[in-house]
Coordinates of C-alpha atoms and ligand atoms in Angstrom, one line a residue:
M41 CA 141.3 62.5 146.7
T42 CA 143.7 63.9 149.2
A43 CA 147.4 64.2 148.1
A44 CA 148.2 61.2 150.7
G45 CA 145.7 59.1 149.3
R46 CA 147.2 59.7 145.9
W47 CA 150.7 58.9 147.1
C48 CA 149.5 55.9 148.6
T49 CA 147.9 54.8 145.0
R50 CA 151.1 55.1 143.4
I51 CA 153.5 53.7 146.0
V52 CA 151.0 50.4 145.7
L53 CA 150.8 50.5 142.2
T54 CA 154.4 50.7 141.4
G55 CA 155.1 48.4 144.5
V56 CA 152.3 45.8 143.9
L57 CA 153.3 45.3 140.3
P58 CA 156.8 43.6 140.7
I59 CA 155.5 41.6 143.9
V60 CA 152.6 40.3 141.6
C61 CA 155.4 39.1 138.9
L62 CA 157.7 37.7 141.5
A63 CA 155.0 35.4 142.9
L64 CA 153.8 34.6 139.5
L65 CA 157.3 33.2 139.2
L66 CA 157.5 31.4 142.1
A67 CA 154.2 30.0 141.7
A68 CA 155.0 28.9 138.6
L69 CA 158.5 27.3 139.3
H70 CA 157.8 25.8 142.3
G71 CA 154.0 25.3 142.3
A72 CA 153.8 27.4 145.6
I73 CA 149.9 28.1 146.4
W74 CA 151.0 31.0 148.4
G75 CA 152.4 32.5 145.3
W76 CA 149.2 32.0 143.3
V77 CA 147.2 33.9 146.2
V78 CA 149.8 36.8 146.7
A79 CA 149.4 37.1 143.0
A80 CA 146.0 36.9 142.5
S81 CA 145.4 39.5 145.7
G82 CA 147.9 41.9 143.9
L83 CA 146.3 41.5 140.6
M84 CA 142.7 42.0 142.9
L85 CA 144.1 45.4 144.2
V86 CA 145.5 46.9 141.0
V87 CA 142.3 46.4 139.2
L88 CA 140.5 48.1 142.1
L89 CA 142.8 51.0 142.2
Q90 CA 142.1 51.4 138.7
T91 CA 138.8 51.1 138.8
R92 CA 138.7 53.7 141.4
R93 CA 140.4 56.1 139.2
L94 CA 137.9 55.1 136.2
A95 CA 134.9 55.8 138.5
L96 CA 136.9 59.7 139.6
L97 CA 137.5 60.3 135.9
A98 CA 133.7 59.6 135.2
A99 CA 132.5 62.1 138.0
W100 CA 134.5 64.5 136.9
I101 CA 133.7 64.4 133.1
D102 CA 129.8 64.2 134.6
G103 CA 130.2 67.4 136.5
P104 CA 130.9 71.3 135.4
Q105 CA 134.5 70.4 135.1
Q106 CA 135.5 73.7 136.2
G107 CA 138.4 72.2 139.0
E108 CA 141.5 70.0 137.6
V109 CA 141.3 66.8 136.2
P110 CA 141.8 64.6 139.0
D111 CA 145.5 63.7 139.4
S112 CA 146.7 60.4 138.3
G113 CA 149.9 58.8 137.5
G114 CA 151.4 56.8 134.6
A115 CA 149.1 55.9 131.2
W116 CA 145.8 57.0 132.8
G117 CA 147.5 60.2 133.9
E118 CA 148.5 61.2 130.3
V119 CA 145.0 60.3 128.9
F120 CA 143.3 62.4 131.9
R121 CA 145.6 65.2 130.9
K122 CA 145.0 64.9 127.1
L123 CA 141.0 64.9 127.9
S124 CA 141.3 67.8 130.0
R125 CA 143.1 70.1 127.7
K126 CA 140.7 69.1 124.5
L127 CA 137.3 69.5 126.8
R128 CA 139.2 73.0 127.7
L129 CA 139.4 73.9 123.7
D130 CA 136.2 72.9 123.3
A131 CA 134.8 75.1 125.9
R132 CA 136.6 77.9 124.5
A133 CA 135.4 77.4 121.0
L134 CA 132.2 76.9 122.1
A135 CA 132.0 80.3 124.2
E136 CA 133.7 82.0 120.7
V137 CA 130.7 80.5 118.5
E138 CA 127.9 81.6 121.5
A139 CA 129.4 84.9 120.9
R140 CA 129.5 85.3 117.3
L141 CA 125.8 84.0 117.4
G142 CA 124.8 86.5 119.9
S143 CA 126.5 89.8 118.3
F144 CA 124.9 88.4 114.6
S145 CA 121.3 87.7 116.5
D146 CA 122.1 91.5 117.6
A147 CA 122.9 92.8 114.3
M148 CA 119.7 91.1 112.9
D149 CA 117.7 92.8 115.5
A150 CA 119.1 96.3 114.6
V151 CA 117.9 95.6 110.9
P152 CA 115.0 98.0 110.2
D153 CA 113.5 95.3 107.8
G154 CA 111.6 92.3 109.2
L155 CA 113.2 89.3 108.4
V156 CA 111.5 85.6 109.0
V157 CA 113.2 82.2 108.1
L158 CA 110.3 79.3 106.9
S159 CA 110.8 75.8 106.2
E160 CA 109.8 74.1 103.7
N161 CA 106.0 74.2 105.0
H162 CA 106.1 77.8 105.7
Q163 CA 107.2 77.1 109.2
V164 CA 108.5 80.0 111.4
Q165 CA 112.2 78.9 112.0
W166 CA 113.4 82.2 113.1
A167 CA 112.7 85.9 112.7
N168 CA 114.3 88.8 114.1
R169 CA 112.9 92.2 116.5
A170 CA 111.2 94.4 113.2
A171 CA 109.4 90.9 112.1
G172 CA 107.5 91.2 115.1
E173 CA 106.6 94.8 114.6
H174 CA 105.8 94.5 111.5
L175 CA 103.9 90.8 111.5
G176 CA 103.3 90.0 115.5
I177 CA 105.7 87.2 115.0
R178 CA 107.4 86.8 118.4
L179 CA 109.9 84.0 119.4
P180 CA 110.0 81.0 121.1
R181 CA 105.8 81.3 121.0
D182 CA 105.7 81.7 117.2
G183 CA 108.6 79.1 116.5
G184 CA 107.3 76.2 114.3
A185 CA 104.0 77.8 113.9
I186 CA 102.7 78.1 110.1
I187 CA 103.1 81.6 108.9
Q188 CA 99.9 81.5 107.0
Q189 CA 97.9 81.0 110.1
L190 CA 100.1 84.1 111.9
V191 CA 99.8 86.7 109.0
R192 CA 96.2 86.1 108.2
A193 CA 95.6 88.6 104.9
P194 CA 93.6 87.6 101.5
G195 CA 96.0 86.9 99.3
F196 CA 98.9 86.0 101.2
A197 CA 98.7 82.5 101.2
E198 CA 98.5 82.3 97.4
Y199 CA 101.8 85.0 97.4
L200 CA 104.1 82.4 99.2
S201 CA 103.0 79.5 97.0
S202 CA 103.7 81.7 93.8
P203 CA 106.8 81.2 91.8
A204 CA 109.9 83.5 93.0
G205 CA 110.5 86.8 91.2
Q206 CA 106.5 87.8 91.9
P207 CA 106.0 91.7 92.5
P208 CA 105.9 92.0 96.6
F209 CA 102.8 91.5 98.5
I210 CA 101.3 94.6 99.9
L211 CA 100.2 93.8 103.7
L212 CA 98.2 96.6 105.1
S213 CA 98.0 96.3 109.1
P214 CA 94.5 97.0 110.9
A215 CA 93.1 100.1 110.6
A216 CA 94.0 102.0 113.7
R217 CA 97.5 101.4 112.9
R218 CA 97.4 102.5 109.2
R219 CA 100.6 101.1 108.2
A220 CA 101.4 99.3 105.3
Y221 CA 104.8 96.5 104.5
S222 CA 105.3 95.4 101.4
L223 CA 106.4 91.7 101.7
R224 CA 108.8 89.6 99.4
A225 CA 109.6 85.6 99.7
V226 CA 113.3 85.1 98.7
P227 CA 114.3 81.4 98.0
L228 CA 117.3 80.5 100.9
G229 CA 119.1 77.2 100.3
E230 CA 117.5 74.4 98.9
R231 CA 114.2 74.6 100.7
N232 CA 113.6 77.8 103.3
T233 CA 112.7 80.8 102.5
L234 CA 113.4 84.4 103.6
L235 CA 110.5 86.8 104.0
V236 CA 111.7 90.2 103.9
S237 CA 109.2 92.5 105.2
L238 CA 109.6 96.5 104.6
D239 CA 107.6 99.4 106.2
V240 CA 106.7 101.4 103.2
T241 CA 104.0 103.7 105.1
D242 CA 105.8 106.8 104.1
A243 CA 106.5 106.0 100.8
R244 CA 102.8 104.8 99.6
R245 CA 101.7 108.2 101.5
V246 CA 104.2 110.5 99.7
E247 CA 102.8 108.8 96.5
A248 CA 98.9 109.4 97.3
M249 CA 99.9 113.2 97.9
R250 CA 102.0 113.2 94.4
S251 CA 98.7 112.1 92.8
T252 CA 96.3 113.9 94.6
F253 CA 98.3 116.8 93.6
V254 CA 98.8 116.0 90.1
A255 CA 95.1 115.4 90.1
N256 CA 94.1 118.6 91.6
V257 CA 96.8 121.0 89.4
S258 CA 95.0 119.2 86.1
H259 CA 92.0 119.8 87.5
E260 CA 92.4 123.6 88.3
L261 CA 94.2 123.9 84.8
R262 CA 91.5 122.2 82.8
T263 CA 88.7 124.8 84.1
P264 CA 89.8 127.8 83.1
L265 CA 91.2 126.0 79.7
T266 CA 87.7 124.4 79.2
V267 CA 86.4 128.1 79.5
V268 CA 89.3 129.7 76.8
S269 CA 88.8 127.1 74.3
G270 CA 85.0 127.4 74.6
F271 CA 85.3 131.1 73.8
L272 CA 87.5 130.3 70.8
E273 CA 85.3 128.1 69.4
H274 CA 82.7 130.9 69.0
F275 CA 85.6 133.3 67.8
G276 CA 85.4 130.9 64.5
D277 CA 82.1 132.1 63.6
E278 CA 82.3 136.0 64.1
S279 CA 79.5 137.0 62.2
A280 CA 77.6 135.6 64.5
M281 CA 78.6 137.8 67.4
S282 CA 78.3 141.3 68.2
A283 CA 81.2 143.7 69.0
E284 CA 80.2 144.1 72.2
Q285 CA 80.0 140.0 72.8
R286 CA 83.5 140.0 71.5
Q287 CA 84.7 142.7 73.9
Q288 CA 83.0 140.8 76.9
F289 CA 84.7 137.1 75.7
V290 CA 87.8 138.4 75.6
R291 CA 87.8 140.0 78.7
L292 CA 86.7 136.4 80.4
M293 CA 89.5 134.8 78.2
S294 CA 92.1 137.4 79.7
E295 CA 90.9 136.7 83.2
Q296 CA 90.8 132.9 83.1
T297 CA 94.2 133.1 81.4
R298 CA 95.4 135.5 84.5
R299 CA 94.2 132.4 86.8
M300 CA 96.1 130.1 85.1
L301 CA 99.3 132.6 85.2
S302 CA 98.9 133.1 88.9
L303 CA 98.1 129.2 89.5
V304 CA 101.5 128.7 87.6
D305 CA 103.3 131.2 89.2
D306 CA 102.3 129.8 93.0
L307 CA 103.3 126.4 91.6
L308 CA 106.6 127.2 90.6
T309 CA 107.1 129.4 94.0
L310 CA 105.9 126.5 95.9
S311 CA 108.6 124.0 94.3
R312 CA 111.2 126.1 94.4
L313 CA 110.7 126.8 98.2
E314 CA 110.5 122.5 98.3
A315 CA 113.9 122.9 96.5
E316 CA 115.8 124.4 99.1
D317 CA 116.0 124.2 102.9
A318 CA 116.9 127.6 103.6
P319 CA 116.6 131.4 101.7
A320 CA 119.0 132.1 99.3
S321 CA 119.9 135.2 101.0
E322 CA 119.0 136.9 104.3
E323 CA 119.1 140.8 104.7
D324 CA 118.1 143.2 107.9
I325 CA 114.5 144.0 106.7
D326 CA 113.1 147.7 107.5
M327 CA 109.8 146.6 108.8
A328 CA 108.0 149.9 108.7
D329 CA 109.2 150.3 104.8
L330 CA 107.8 146.9 104.3
L331 CA 104.6 147.6 105.5
A332 CA 104.2 150.6 103.9
Q333 CA 104.6 148.5 100.7
L334 CA 102.0 145.9 102.0
Q335 CA 99.6 148.9 102.8
A336 CA 99.9 150.4 99.3
E337 CA 99.2 147.3 97.6
A338 CA 96.6 146.6 100.1
E339 CA 94.7 149.9 99.1
G340 CA 95.2 148.9 95.7
L341 CA 93.3 145.3 96.4
S342 CA 90.8 146.8 98.3
C343 CA 89.8 149.7 96.2
G344 CA 88.5 151.7 99.1
R345 CA 85.8 148.8 100.0
H346 CA 87.7 148.4 103.6
R347 CA 88.8 150.0 106.4
L348 CA 92.7 149.6 106.5
Q349 CA 94.8 150.1 109.3
F350 CA 98.6 149.7 109.5
R351 CA 100.7 149.8 112.6
C352 CA 104.3 149.3 113.0
G353 CA 105.6 148.9 116.7
G354 CA 108.2 145.9 116.1
P355 CA 111.7 145.8 115.6
G356 CA 113.6 144.8 112.5
L357 CA 113.5 141.2 111.4
R358 CA 115.9 139.2 109.8
G359 CA 115.0 137.1 107.0
N360 CA 114.5 136.9 103.0
R361 CA 112.5 140.4 102.4
H362 CA 111.3 138.9 99.0
E363 CA 110.2 135.5 100.6
L364 CA 108.7 137.5 103.5
H365 CA 107.0 140.0 101.6
S366 CA 105.3 137.4 99.4
A367 CA 104.0 135.7 102.9
F368 CA 102.6 138.7 104.4
G369 CA 101.4 139.7 101.2
N370 CA 99.2 136.5 101.0
L371 CA 97.6 136.9 104.3
V372 CA 96.8 140.7 103.7
S373 CA 95.5 139.7 100.4
N374 CA 93.6 136.7 102.1
A375 CA 91.9 139.4 104.6
I376 CA 90.5 141.4 101.7
R377 CA 89.5 138.7 99.5
Y378 CA 87.7 137.0 102.3
T379 CA 86.4 140.5 104.1
P380 CA 83.2 141.7 102.6
A381 CA 83.0 145.5 101.7
G382 CA 82.8 147.9 104.8
G383 CA 84.7 145.3 106.8
D384 CA 87.9 146.1 108.9
I385 CA 91.3 144.5 108.4
R386 CA 94.0 145.7 110.8
V387 CA 98.1 144.5 110.4
R388 CA 100.1 144.8 112.9
W389 CA 104.1 144.1 113.6
K390 CA 104.7 144.2 117.2
L391 CA 107.1 142.9 119.9
R392 CA 105.3 140.7 122.5
A393 CA 107.5 138.6 125.3
G394 CA 110.2 138.2 123.3
V395 CA 108.3 137.2 120.4
A396 CA 108.0 139.3 117.5
V397 CA 104.5 139.3 115.7
F398 CA 103.1 139.9 112.2
S399 CA 99.3 139.8 112.4
V400 CA 96.6 140.8 110.2
R401 CA 93.3 140.5 111.8
D402 CA 90.0 140.9 110.1
S403 CA 86.1 140.9 110.4
G404 CA 85.5 138.6 107.6
V405 CA 83.7 135.3 106.9
G406 CA 85.3 133.7 109.6
I407 CA 86.5 129.7 109.4
A408 CA 85.1 127.0 111.2
A409 CA 87.3 125.3 113.8
E410 CA 87.3 121.8 112.0
H411 CA 88.8 123.3 109.0
L412 CA 91.9 125.2 110.8
P413 CA 93.7 122.3 111.0
R414 CA 93.9 121.5 107.0
L415 CA 94.2 125.3 105.7
T416 CA 97.9 125.0 105.0
E417 CA 97.3 122.0 102.8
R418 CA 97.6 122.9 98.9
F419 CA 94.5 123.4 97.2
Y420 CA 92.2 122.7 100.6
R421 CA 89.8 125.8 100.5
V422 CA 86.6 126.4 103.0
D423 CA 84.6 127.9 100.4
R424 CA 85.6 127.0 96.8
G425 CA 83.5 129.2 94.8
R426 CA 84.2 132.0 97.1
S427 CA 88.5 131.2 96.3
R428 CA 87.9 130.9 92.7
D429 CA 85.6 133.9 92.4
T430 CA 88.3 136.2 94.2
G431 CA 91.3 135.2 91.8
G432 CA 92.5 132.0 94.7
T433 CA 94.6 129.2 94.1
G434 CA 94.5 127.3 97.1
L435 CA 98.0 127.5 97.5
G436 CA 98.4 130.6 99.1
L437 CA 98.5 129.4 102.6
A438 CA 101.1 126.3 101.6
I439 CA 103.6 129.1 100.4
V440 CA 103.0 131.2 103.9
K441 CA 104.0 128.4 105.8
H442 CA 106.7 127.2 104.0
I443 CA 108.3 130.7 104.2
L444 CA 107.7 130.8 107.6
L445 CA 109.0 127.5 108.3
R446 CA 112.6 128.4 106.4
H447 CA 112.7 131.6 108.7
Q448 CA 111.9 129.5 112.1
A449 CA 108.4 131.1 112.8
V450 CA 104.8 129.6 113.0
L451 CA 101.7 130.6 111.4
V452 CA 98.7 130.8 114.2
I453 CA 95.0 131.2 113.2
D454 CA 92.4 132.1 115.1
S455 CA 88.9 132.4 113.5
Q456 CA 85.4 132.8 114.4
P457 CA 82.7 131.9 111.4
G458 CA 80.7 135.4 111.0
V459 CA 82.9 137.3 113.0
G460 CA 86.6 137.0 111.5
S461 CA 89.9 135.8 111.6
N462 CA 93.2 136.6 113.2
F463 CA 96.4 135.2 110.9
R464 CA 99.5 135.5 112.9
A465 CA 103.1 134.5 112.0
E466 CA 105.3 134.6 115.1
F467 CA 109.5 135.0 114.5
P468 CA 111.7 134.0 117.3
E469 CA 114.0 136.8 119.4
W470 CA 117.1 135.8 117.8
R471 CA 116.0 137.1 114.5
L472 CA 115.3 140.4 115.3
R473 CA 116.9 143.6 114.9
P474 CA 117.2 147.1 115.4
Q475 CA 114.1 149.0 113.5
P476 CA 116.2 152.0 111.1
S477 CA 113.2 154.0 110.7
P478 CA 109.7 153.7 112.5
A479 CA 107.8 155.1 109.7
L480 CA 104.3 154.0 110.3
P481 CA 102.1 154.8 113.6
A482 CA 103.3 152.5 116.5
A483 CA 101.2 149.5 117.2
D484 CA 98.7 149.6 120.0
E485 CA 98.1 146.8 122.6
A486 CA 94.9 145.6 120.4
Ligands
LIG546 P1 92.6 131.0 98.3 O1 93.7 131.4 97.2 O2 91.6 129.7 98.0 O3 92.7 131.6 98.9 P2 94.8 129.9 100.6 O4 95.8 129.0 100.5 O5 95.4 131.4 100.7 O6 93.9 129.5 99.2 O7 93.6 129.6 101.5 C1 93.0 128.6 101.9 C2 91.6 128.6 102.3 O8 91.8 129.5 103.8 C3 90.7 129.8 101.3 O9 90.0 129.0 100.5 C4 89.8 130.4 102.5 O10 89.0 129.3 102.5 C5 90.6 130.3 103.9 N1 90.9 131.3 104.1 C6 91.9 132.1 104.0 N2 92.4 132.9 104.7 C7 91.1 133.5 104.9 C8 90.5 134.5 106.0 N3 91.1 136.0 106.0 N4 89.2 134.9 106.2 C9 88.5 133.5 105.7 N5 89.2 132.6 105.4 C10 90.2 132.5 105.1

């Protein structure tokens, strides 16, 4: 309505009513017909104008209410203004509730556990994003669907219908994804249920590793213990044993005891390495000196059965000498143990393109490609018999890997069955230091 229109309406309403009253009075006192006519026309005009105002208000209520409330004078104007204020307040409250709901929903989507609200008959009412990842539930597509039809796993329907407080249901995802979820149903209010899903894949993997490890250790200890206890039984009846036999038994028993001791030593070393993230101390290592020490030990182990060659052409190295001695010593002793008599073993420390490499190359039995990725797993052996016969515990390369990791170094293995192996520990440049004493012949490029 234009401003002129509004003014006309006001003038008419304020002017017409006194005229109507006057006409009614005159018509009543003098019985003048024109009085009734004027009064009736005036009243009709007033009703028409009020109806028009109500029509305007109805149109405004139906509309988006972005504009101002239609301007009306008098009592209607007051009603319109109050209505407008109430609508404004309601709109603000609604916007606030929507904003809160939005941030609550964002928070629920950020929760790493899956959450699904189920009705009394297990229909999906609401679910967060993690529930989509764990159980494949997507809203609005699955809203109202029965959960047992979405999560099809043997035993799940029974779990949902069982009383509260049961141990969680473990859901294994399809084989390709190899994930495991723990599902727990919690009562929500009077009738609803909250289904919480937790990704327990890693926890189950760790648990499986732990129990495999315990089984392996028990097995490794059981074998020598069985041998020793068998021999001890014979010692009960000394008369049935010659002095020679007794000597042989004692030798075999001490061999088994040594085996158990080295297994326990390796286990302790591994657990210590796992307990700490970094070596307790580091120093500048004279690599020529360390290689000389390794060479002396290798000669003792080989007893002249192999051609050994040690070369030091690299710089000094920053690290924990005790740990690196143990890692390098493991690689050298493996080369000796897995190389038949007459074979070659070459140990090098050299610098190539900014990377310092400690390498042990042998002409031994070699390793087939499919075993290479698993060699550093605890107790993984290519040839169990050979490992045992040569005093192996199956933990050597696991220890090497841990020690190298603590020195930000990587272990690279090349090998060919029947030809030999090359184990290389590669160190980052920032660990290198000037080498104080080039005591061993420099490495050639071989
Ligand atoms: P082990 O005590 O059995 O030697 P390791 O962890 O040191 O345990 O080595 C794991 C396996 O890797 C060994 O059992 C062996 O099969 C293989 N291996 C390690 N070094 C060599 C090598 N130089 N030549 C051939 N095979 C090797």
